[in-house]
Short mmCIF file of C-alpha atoms (C1' of nucleotides) and ligand atoms in Angstrom, two decimals:
data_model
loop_
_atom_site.label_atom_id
_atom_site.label_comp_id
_atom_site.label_asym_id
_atom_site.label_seq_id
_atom_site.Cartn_x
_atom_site.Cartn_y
_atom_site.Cartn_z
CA UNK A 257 -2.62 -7.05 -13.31
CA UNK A 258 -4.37 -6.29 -9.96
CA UNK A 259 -3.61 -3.91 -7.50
CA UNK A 260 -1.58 -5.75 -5.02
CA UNK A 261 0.31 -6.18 -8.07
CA UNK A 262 0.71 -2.19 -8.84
CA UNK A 263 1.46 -1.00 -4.95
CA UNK A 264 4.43 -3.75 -5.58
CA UNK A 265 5.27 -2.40 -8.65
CA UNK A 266 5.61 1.43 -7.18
CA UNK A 267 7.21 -0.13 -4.08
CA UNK A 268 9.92 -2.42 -5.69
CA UNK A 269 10.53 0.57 -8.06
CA UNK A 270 11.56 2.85 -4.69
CA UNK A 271 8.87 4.70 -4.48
CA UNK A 272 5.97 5.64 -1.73
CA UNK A 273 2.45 3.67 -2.76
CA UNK A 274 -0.22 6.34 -3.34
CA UNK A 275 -3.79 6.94 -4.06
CA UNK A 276 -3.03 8.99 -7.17
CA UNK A 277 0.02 6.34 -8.53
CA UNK A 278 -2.25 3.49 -8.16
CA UNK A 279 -5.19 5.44 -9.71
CA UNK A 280 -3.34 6.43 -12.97
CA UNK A 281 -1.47 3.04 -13.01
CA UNK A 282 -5.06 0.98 -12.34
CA UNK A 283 -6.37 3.27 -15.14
CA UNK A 284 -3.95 2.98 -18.05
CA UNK A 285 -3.79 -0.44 -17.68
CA UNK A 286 -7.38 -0.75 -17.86
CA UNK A 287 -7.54 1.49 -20.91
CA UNK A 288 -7.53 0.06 -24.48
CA UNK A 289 -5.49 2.83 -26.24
CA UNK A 290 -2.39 4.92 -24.39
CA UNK A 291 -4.04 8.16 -22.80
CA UNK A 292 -3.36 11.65 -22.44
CA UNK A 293 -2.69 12.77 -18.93
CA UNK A 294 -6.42 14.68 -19.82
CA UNK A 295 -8.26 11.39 -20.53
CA UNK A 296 -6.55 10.04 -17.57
CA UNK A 297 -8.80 12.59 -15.27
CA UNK A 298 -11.46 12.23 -16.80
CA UNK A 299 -11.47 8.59 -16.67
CA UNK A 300 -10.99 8.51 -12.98
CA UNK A 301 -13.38 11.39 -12.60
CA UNK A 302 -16.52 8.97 -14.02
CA UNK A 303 -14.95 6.13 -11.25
CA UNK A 304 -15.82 5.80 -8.33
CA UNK A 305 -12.87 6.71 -5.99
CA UNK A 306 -10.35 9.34 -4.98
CA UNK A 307 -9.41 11.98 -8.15
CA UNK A 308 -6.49 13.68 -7.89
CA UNK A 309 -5.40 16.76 -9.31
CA UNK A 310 -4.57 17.41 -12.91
CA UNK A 311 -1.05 18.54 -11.32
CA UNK A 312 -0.68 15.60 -9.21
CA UNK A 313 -2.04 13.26 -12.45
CA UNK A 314 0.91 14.85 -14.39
CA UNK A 315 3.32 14.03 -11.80
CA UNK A 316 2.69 10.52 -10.96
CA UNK A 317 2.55 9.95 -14.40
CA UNK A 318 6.22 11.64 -15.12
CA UNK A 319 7.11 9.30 -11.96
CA UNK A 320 5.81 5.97 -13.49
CA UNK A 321 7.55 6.80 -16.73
CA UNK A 322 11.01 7.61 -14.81
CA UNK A 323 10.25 3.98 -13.48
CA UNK A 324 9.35 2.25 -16.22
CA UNK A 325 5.75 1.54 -15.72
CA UNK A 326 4.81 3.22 -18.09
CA UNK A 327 6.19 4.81 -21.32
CA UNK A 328 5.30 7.76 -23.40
CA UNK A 329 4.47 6.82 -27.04
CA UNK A 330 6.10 9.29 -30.08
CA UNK A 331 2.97 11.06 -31.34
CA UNK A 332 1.68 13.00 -33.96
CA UNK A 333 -0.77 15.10 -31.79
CA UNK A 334 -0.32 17.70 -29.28
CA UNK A 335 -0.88 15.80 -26.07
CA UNK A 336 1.21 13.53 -24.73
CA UNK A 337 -0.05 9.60 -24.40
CA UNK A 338 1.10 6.81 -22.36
CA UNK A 339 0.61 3.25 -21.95
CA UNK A 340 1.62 0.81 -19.11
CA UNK A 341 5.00 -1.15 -19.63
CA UNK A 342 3.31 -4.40 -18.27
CA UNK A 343 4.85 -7.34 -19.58
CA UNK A 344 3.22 -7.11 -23.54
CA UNK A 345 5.15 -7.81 -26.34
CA UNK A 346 6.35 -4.55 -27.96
CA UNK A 347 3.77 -3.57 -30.20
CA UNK A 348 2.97 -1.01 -33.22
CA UNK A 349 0.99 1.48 -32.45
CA UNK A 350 -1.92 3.13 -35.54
CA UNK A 351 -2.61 6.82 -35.54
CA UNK A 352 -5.44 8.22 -37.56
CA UNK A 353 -4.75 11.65 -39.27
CA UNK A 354 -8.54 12.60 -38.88
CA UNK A 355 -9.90 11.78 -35.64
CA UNK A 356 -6.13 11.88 -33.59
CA UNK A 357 -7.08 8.52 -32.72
CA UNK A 358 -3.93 5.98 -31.28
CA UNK A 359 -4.05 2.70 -31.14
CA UNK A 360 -2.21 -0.86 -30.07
CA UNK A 361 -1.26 -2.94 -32.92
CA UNK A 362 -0.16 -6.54 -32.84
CA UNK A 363 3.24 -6.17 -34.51
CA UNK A 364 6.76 -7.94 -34.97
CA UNK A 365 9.24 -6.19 -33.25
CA UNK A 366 10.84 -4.12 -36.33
CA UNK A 367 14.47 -4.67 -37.59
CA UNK A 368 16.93 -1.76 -35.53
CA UNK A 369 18.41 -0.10 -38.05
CA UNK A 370 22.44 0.77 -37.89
CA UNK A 371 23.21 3.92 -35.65
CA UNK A 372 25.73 6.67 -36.36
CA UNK A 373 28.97 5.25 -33.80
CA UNK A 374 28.40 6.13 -29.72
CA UNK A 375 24.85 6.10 -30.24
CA UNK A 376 22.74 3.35 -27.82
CA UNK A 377 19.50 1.98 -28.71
CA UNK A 378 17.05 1.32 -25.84
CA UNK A 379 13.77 1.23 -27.39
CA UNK A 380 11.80 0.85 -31.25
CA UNK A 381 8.92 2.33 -32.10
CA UNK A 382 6.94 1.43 -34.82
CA UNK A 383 3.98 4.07 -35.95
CA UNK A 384 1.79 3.65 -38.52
CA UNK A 385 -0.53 6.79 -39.97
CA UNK A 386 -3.76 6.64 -41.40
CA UNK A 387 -7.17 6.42 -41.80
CA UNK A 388 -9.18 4.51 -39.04
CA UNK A 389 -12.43 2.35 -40.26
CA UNK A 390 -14.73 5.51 -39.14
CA UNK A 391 -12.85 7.88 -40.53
CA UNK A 392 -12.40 6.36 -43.86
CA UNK A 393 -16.23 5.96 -43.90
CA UNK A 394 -17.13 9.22 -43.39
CA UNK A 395 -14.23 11.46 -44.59
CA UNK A 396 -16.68 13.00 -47.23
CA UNK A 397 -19.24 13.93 -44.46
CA UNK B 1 16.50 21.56 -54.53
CA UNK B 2 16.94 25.46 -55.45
CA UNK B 3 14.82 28.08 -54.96
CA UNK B 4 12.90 27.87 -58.70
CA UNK B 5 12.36 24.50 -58.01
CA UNK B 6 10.74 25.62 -54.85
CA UNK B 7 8.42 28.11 -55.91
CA UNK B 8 7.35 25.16 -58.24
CA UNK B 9 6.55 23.03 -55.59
CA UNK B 10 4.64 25.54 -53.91
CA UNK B 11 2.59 26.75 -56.96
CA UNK B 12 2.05 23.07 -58.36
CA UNK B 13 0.47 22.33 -55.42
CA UNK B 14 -1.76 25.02 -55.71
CA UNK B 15 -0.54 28.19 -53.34
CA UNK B 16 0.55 31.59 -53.65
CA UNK B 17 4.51 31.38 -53.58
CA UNK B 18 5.26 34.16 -50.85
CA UNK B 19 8.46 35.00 -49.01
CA UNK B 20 7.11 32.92 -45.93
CA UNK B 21 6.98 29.97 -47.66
CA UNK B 22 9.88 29.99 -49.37
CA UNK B 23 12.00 30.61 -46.39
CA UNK B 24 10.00 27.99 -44.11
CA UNK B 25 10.88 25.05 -46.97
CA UNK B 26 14.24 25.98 -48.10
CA UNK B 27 15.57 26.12 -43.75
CA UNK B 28 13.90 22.84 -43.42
CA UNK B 29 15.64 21.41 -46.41
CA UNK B 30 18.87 22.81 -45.73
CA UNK B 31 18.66 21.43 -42.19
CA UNK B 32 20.29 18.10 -41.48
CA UNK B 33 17.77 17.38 -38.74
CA UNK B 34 14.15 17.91 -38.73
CA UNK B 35 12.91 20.83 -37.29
CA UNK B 36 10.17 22.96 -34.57
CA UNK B 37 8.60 25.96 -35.82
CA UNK B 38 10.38 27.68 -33.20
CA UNK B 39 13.78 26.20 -34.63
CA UNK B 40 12.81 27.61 -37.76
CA UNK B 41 12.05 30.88 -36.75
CA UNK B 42 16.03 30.69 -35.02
CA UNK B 43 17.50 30.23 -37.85
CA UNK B 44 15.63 32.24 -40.46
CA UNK B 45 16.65 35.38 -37.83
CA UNK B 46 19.94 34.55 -38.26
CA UNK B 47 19.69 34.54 -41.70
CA UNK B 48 19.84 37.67 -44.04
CA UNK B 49 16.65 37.88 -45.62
CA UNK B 50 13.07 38.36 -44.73
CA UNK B 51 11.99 36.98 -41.16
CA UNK B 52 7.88 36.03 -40.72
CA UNK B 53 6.41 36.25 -37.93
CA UNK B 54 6.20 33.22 -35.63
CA UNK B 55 2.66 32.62 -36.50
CA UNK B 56 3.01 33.01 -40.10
CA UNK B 57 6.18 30.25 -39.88
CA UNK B 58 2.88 28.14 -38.12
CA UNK B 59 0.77 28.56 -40.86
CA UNK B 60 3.58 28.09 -43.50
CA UNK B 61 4.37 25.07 -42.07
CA UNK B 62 0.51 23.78 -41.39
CA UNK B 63 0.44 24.71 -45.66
CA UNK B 64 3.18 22.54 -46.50
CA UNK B 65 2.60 20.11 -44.48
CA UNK B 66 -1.09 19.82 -45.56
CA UNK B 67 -0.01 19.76 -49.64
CA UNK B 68 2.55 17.20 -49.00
CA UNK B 69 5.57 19.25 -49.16
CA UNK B 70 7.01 18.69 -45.27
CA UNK B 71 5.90 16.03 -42.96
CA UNK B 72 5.31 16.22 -39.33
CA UNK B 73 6.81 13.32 -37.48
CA UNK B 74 6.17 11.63 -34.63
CA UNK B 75 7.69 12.86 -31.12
CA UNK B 76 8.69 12.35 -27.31
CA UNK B 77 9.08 15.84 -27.22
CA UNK B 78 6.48 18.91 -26.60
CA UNK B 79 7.36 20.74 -29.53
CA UNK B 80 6.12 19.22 -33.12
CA UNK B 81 8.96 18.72 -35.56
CA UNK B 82 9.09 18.55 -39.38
CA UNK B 83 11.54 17.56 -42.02
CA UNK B 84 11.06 18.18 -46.28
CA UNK B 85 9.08 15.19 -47.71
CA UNK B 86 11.24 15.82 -50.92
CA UNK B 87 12.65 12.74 -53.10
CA UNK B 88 14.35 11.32 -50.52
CA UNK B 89 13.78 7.57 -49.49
CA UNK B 90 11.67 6.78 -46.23
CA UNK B 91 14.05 7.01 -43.46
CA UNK B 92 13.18 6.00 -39.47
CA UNK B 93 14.69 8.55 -36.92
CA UNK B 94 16.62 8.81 -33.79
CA UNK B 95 15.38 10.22 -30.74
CA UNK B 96 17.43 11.27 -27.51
CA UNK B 97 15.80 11.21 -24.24
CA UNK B 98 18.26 13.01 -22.17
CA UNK B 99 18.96 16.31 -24.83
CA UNK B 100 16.35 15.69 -26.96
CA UNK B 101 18.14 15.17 -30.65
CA UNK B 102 16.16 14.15 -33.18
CA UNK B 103 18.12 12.72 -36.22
CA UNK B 104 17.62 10.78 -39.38
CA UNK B 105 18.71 7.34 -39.88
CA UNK B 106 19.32 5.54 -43.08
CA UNK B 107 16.74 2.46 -42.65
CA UNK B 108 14.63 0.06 -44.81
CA UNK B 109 10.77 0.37 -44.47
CA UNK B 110 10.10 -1.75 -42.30
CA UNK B 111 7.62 -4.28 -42.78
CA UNK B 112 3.87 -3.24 -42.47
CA UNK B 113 1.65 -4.79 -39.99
CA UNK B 114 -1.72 -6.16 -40.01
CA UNK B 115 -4.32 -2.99 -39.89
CA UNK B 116 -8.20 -3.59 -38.56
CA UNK B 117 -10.16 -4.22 -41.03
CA UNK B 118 -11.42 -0.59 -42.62
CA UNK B 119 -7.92 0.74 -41.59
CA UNK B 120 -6.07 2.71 -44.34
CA UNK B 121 -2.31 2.65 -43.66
CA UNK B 122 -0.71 5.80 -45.53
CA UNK B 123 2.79 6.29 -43.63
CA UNK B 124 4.88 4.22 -41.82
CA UNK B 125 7.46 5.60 -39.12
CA UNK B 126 9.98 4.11 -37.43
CA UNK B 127 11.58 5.76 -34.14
CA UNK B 128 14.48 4.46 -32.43
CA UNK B 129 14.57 5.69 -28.20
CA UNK B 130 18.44 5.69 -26.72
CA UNK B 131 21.03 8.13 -26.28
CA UNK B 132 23.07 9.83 -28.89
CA UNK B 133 26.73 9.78 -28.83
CA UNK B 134 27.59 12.92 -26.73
CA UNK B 135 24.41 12.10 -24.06
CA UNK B 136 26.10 8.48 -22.99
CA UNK B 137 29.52 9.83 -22.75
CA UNK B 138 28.12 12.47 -20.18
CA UNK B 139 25.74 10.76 -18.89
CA UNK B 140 26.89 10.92 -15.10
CA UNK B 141 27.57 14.69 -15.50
"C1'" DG C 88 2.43 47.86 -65.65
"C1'" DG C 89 -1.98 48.74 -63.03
"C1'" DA C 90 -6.74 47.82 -61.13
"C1'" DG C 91 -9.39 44.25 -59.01
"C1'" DT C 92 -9.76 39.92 -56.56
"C1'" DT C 93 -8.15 36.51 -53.51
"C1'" DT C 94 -4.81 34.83 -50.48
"C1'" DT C 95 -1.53 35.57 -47.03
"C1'" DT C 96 0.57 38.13 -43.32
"C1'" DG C 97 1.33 40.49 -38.85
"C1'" DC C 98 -0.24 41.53 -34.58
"C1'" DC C 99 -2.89 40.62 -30.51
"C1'" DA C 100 -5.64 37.79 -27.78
"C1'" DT C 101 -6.71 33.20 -26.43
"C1'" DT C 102 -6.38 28.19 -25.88
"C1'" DT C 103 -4.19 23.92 -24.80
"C1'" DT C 104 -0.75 21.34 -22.56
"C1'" DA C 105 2.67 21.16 -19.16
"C1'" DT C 106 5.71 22.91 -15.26
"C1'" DT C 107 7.10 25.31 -10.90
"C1'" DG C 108 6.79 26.99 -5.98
"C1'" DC C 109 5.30 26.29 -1.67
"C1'" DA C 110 2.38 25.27 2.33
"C1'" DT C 111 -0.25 21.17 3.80
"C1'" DT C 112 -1.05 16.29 3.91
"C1'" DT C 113 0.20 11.55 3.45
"C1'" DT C 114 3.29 7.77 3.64
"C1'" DT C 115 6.69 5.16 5.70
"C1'" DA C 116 10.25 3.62 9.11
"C1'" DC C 117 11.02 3.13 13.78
"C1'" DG D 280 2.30 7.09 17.77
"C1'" DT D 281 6.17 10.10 16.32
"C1'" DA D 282 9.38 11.98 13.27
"C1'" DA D 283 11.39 12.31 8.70
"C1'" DA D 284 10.78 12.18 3.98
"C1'" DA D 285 7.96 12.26 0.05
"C1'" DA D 286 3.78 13.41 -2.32
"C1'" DT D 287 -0.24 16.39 -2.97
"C1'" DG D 288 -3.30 20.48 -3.96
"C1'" DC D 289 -3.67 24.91 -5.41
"C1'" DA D 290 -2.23 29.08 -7.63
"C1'" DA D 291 0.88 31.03 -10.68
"C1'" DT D 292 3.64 30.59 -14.78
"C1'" DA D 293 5.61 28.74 -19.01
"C1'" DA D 294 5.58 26.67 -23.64
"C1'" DA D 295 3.41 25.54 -27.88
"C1'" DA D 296 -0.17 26.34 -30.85
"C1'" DT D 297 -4.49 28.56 -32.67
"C1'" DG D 298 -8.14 32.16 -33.95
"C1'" DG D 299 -9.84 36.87 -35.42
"C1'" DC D 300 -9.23 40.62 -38.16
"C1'" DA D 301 -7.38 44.59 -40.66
"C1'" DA D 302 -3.37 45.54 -43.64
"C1'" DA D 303 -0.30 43.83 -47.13
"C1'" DA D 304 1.11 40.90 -50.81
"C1'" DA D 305 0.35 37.72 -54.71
"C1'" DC D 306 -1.92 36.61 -58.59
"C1'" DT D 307 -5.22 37.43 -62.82
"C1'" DC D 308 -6.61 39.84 -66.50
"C1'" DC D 309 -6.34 43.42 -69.36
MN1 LIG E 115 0.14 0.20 -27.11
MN1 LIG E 116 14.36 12.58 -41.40
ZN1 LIG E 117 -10.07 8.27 -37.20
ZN1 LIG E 118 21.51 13.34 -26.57
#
DNA sequence: GGAGTTTTTGCCATTTTATTGCATTTTTAC
DNA sequence: GTAAAAATGCAATAAAATGGCAAAAACTCC
């Protein structure tokens, strides 16, 4: 995805095209692993370019997930993480109980299970806890 | 479960059986959905008996959790909830985004994926996004 | 059952993560 | 370029969780 690509996104999703949406967009979908709205800053603070606000991080991130461009993963930890909705299979995601580390898995979408009558399913989510490879190396240490 | 076979839990896993403990594990296994510390703390007030402080329902909880007796789960929401890890099969959960439910599902484990290599999988959870049954019917509200 | 030891608790302060209010700035439509 | 609407920055506030420490409770051994 380039950025011509994201201002359409935020555009064609009703919304104004701004330094700070295309910044957090630009930057989760460069990242490897979801991100906490923390990381997020800090990424963009070691970039060249504008940096927003924490506030303003927060709230073009609550507007991207209101628009489905990006979602907010179920986690474990105490921060929230996100990931861009792109066009990606659905995927698994790995947490490790050690390090709090969360990451994309290559995964078959899981079977939906039966839900209690009136209830709507929109979305699966498939997390599996652990121990990452550096974590399981040096637990003892 | 009763309350002796509480205290068992507690002391086979190595802890003092105390009043806070007891009181944190029985409300979570009496509750049909899994619960925040702060729910906990609700409904122990509103209980006859003793009522620890909020911090001490923290560190109850942080004390089962860590010997295996409640598990934290995975969440959308700000607030970490847990359920008893008791006998009970693995189950996946429901998750509301407009109120926020969180509810247990009936569900076969799904299928594990394929881990990194070094990656030790130890838990697998399964989280279903939608609406419940009383969100979609007043949705436009 | 009571003294001695260790663990747990309650209270207060603090941290981390997220939200709200509002004046100023930016974006967009014309 | 101007005007209207939306987004931003900054300060204050809220929500959820954690840390320090003295007092209280649980356990062990007799
Ligand atoms: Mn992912
Ligand atoms: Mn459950
Ligand atoms: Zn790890
Ligand atoms: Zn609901």
């Amino acid at each position: 995805m380039n950025d011509p690509d994201f201002s359409r996104c935020i555009r064609d999703a009703g919304g104004r095209v701004t330094a700070a949406r295309l910044a957090v967009l630009r930057c989760l979908a460069a990242a490897e692993e979801p991100l906490t709205p923390d990381e997020v800053l800090e990424h963009l603070t070691q970039t060249p370019g504008h940096v927003p606000d924490r506030v303003t991080i927060y709230r073009a991130i609550d507007w991207l997930s209101a628009h489905g461009l990006v979602r907010r993963l179920a986690t474990v930890g105490r921060a929230a993480r996100y990931e861009p909705v792109e066009d990606r299979e659905a995927h698994a995601h790995f947490q490790c109980r050690r390090c709090g580390q969360t990451r994309c898995l290559p995964a078959p979408s899981p079977p939906l299970p039966a839900l209690p009558p009136g209830y709507v399913a929109e979305r699966v989510e498939l997390v599996i806890h652990g121990l990452c490879a550096a974590c399981r190396a040096g637990e003892n240490a």
